[in-house]
XYZ file of C-alpha atoms in Angstrom:
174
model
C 53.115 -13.990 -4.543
C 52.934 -11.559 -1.868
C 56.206 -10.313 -1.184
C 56.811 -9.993 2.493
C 60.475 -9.263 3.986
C 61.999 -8.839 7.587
C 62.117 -5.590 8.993
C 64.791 -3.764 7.294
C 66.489 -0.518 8.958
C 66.844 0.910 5.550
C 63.224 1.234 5.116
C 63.272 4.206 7.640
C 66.010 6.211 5.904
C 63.927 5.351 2.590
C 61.343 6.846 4.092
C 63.536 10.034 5.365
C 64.752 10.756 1.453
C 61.043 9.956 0.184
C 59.659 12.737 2.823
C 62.311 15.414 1.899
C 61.589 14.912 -1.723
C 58.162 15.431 -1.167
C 58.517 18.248 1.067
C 60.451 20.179 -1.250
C 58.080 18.997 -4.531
C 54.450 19.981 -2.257
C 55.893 22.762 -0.639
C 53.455 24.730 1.335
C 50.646 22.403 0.170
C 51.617 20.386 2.816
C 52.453 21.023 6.193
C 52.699 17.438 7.670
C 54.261 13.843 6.556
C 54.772 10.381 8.400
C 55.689 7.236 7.703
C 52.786 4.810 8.350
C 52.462 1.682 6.895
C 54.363 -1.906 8.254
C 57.673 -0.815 7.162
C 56.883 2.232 10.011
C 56.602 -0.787 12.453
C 60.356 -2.513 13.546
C 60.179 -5.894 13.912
C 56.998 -6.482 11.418
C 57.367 -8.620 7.884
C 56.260 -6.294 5.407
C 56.117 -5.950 1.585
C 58.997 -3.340 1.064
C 56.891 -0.362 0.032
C 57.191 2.846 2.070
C 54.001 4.723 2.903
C 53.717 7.978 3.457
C 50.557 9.968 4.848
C 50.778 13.544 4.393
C 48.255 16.254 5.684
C 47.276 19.187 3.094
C 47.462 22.587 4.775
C 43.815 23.930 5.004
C 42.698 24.881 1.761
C 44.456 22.552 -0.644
C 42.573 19.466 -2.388
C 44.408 16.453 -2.011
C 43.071 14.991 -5.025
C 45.067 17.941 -6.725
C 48.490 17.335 -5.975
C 49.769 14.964 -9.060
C 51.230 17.888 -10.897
C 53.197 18.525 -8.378
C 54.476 14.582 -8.136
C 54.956 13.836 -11.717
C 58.606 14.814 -11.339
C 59.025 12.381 -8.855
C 57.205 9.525 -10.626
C 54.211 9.583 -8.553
C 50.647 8.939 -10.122
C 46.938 9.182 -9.106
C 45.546 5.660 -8.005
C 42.172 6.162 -9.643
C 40.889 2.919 -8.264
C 42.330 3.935 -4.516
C 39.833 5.331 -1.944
C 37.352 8.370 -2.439
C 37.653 9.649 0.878
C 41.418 10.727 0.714
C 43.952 10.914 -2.425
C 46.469 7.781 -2.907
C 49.775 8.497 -5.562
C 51.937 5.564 -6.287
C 55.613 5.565 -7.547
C 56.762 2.304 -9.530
C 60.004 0.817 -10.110
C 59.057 -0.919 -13.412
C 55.621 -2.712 -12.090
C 56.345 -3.131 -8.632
C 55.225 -0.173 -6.210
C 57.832 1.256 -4.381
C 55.812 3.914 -2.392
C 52.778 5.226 -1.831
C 51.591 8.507 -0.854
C 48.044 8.812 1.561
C 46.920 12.495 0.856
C 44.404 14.035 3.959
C 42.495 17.012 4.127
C 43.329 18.566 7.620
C 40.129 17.718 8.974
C 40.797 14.090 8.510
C 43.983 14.012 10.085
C 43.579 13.688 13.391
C 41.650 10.100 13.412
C 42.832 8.543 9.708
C 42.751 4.856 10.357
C 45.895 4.399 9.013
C 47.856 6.605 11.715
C 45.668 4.706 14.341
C 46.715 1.436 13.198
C 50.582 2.615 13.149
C 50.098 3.948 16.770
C 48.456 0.819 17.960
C 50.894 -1.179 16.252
C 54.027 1.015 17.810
C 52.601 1.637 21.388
C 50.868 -2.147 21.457
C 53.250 -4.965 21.658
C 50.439 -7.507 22.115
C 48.849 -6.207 19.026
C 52.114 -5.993 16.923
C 52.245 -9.571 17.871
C 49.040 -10.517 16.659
C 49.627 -8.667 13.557
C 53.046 -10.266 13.087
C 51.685 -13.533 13.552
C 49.075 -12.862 11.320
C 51.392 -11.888 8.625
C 53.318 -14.779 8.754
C 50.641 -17.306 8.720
C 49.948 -14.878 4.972
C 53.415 -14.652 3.710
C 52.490 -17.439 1.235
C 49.279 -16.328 -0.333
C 49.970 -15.554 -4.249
C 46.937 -12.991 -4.224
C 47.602 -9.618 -3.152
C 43.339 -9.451 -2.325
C 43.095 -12.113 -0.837
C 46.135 -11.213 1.647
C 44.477 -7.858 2.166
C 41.330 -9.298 2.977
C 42.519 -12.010 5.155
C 43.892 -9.151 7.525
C 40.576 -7.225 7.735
C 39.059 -8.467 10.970
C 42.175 -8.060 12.533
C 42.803 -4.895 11.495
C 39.586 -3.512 12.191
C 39.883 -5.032 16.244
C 43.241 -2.699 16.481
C 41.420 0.242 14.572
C 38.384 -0.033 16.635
C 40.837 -0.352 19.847
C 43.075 2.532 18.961
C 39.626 4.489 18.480
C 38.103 4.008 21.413
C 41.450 4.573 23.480
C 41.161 8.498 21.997
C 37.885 8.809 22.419
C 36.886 8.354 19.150
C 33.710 6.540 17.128
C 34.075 3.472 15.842
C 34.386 3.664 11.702
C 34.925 1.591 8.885
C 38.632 0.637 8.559
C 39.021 0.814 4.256
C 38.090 4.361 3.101
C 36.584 3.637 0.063
């Protein structure tokens, strides 16, 4: 079942420690990390894994980071996208964070941070969202919950896009 909680404060402190710990463990590799992700959103249900997006400094592959996040029990996502690097940690076999790796290039208009803004700045779409999330909080498959939320998240996507000026593009970088 898809595990979906309330908002939790916590989740931004999590997300404080998980950024230090990667700051220190990337070092200069990296020169930028936010939390995205629902738990980034107050107010929104969300399954309690933190998500972090970082941006590579110019020059560094993103795909080559997972020596440097072994220590911290991070590991490639083989089956995530192609078009930027995803590391997961686990806590047994549930995912505790994950870790969105972009070139610097990529950056400025990765759908992810779009659909955090829009969420943030948007309270008519945070409320579509939420209520979209609820309606989802039972589903048992994780795929089917994900897909169920594609239209909606490709509206807010599209939106956020076009309020910057930017193309239209597919939401899932795969």
């Amino acid at each position: 079942m898809v595990d979906l909680q309330p908002h939790s404060p916590a989740w931004a402190d999590d997300y404080r420690r998980e950024a230090e710990r990667l700051a220190v463990a990337l070092g200069t590799r990296v020169d930028a990390l936010e939390h995205i992700g629902s738990t980034a959103v107050p107010g929104l249900l969300a399954k309690p894994i933190i998500d972090v997006a970082a941006r590579t400094s110019p020059g560094t592959d993103p795909f080559a980071l997972g020596a440097a996040l072994t220590d911290l029990g991070f590991e490639r996502h083989a089956a995530g996208p192609k078009t930027h690097a995803v590391y997961v940690r686990l806590d047994g076999a549930r995912r505790t964070h994950i870790l969105h790796a972009f070139r610097p290039d990529q950056w400025d208009d990765c759908n992810q941070r779009l659909f955090r803004d829009r969420l943030l700045g948007d309270p008519v779409a945070r409320q579509r969202y939420a209520t979209l999330k609820e309606a989802l909080a039972g589903l048992d498959d994780g795929r089917a919950y994900t897909a169920a939320k594609t239209a909606l998240i490709t509206d807010l996507v599209t939106d956020e896009r076009a309020a910057r000026g930017l193309p239209a593009a597919p939401v899932w970088d795969k």
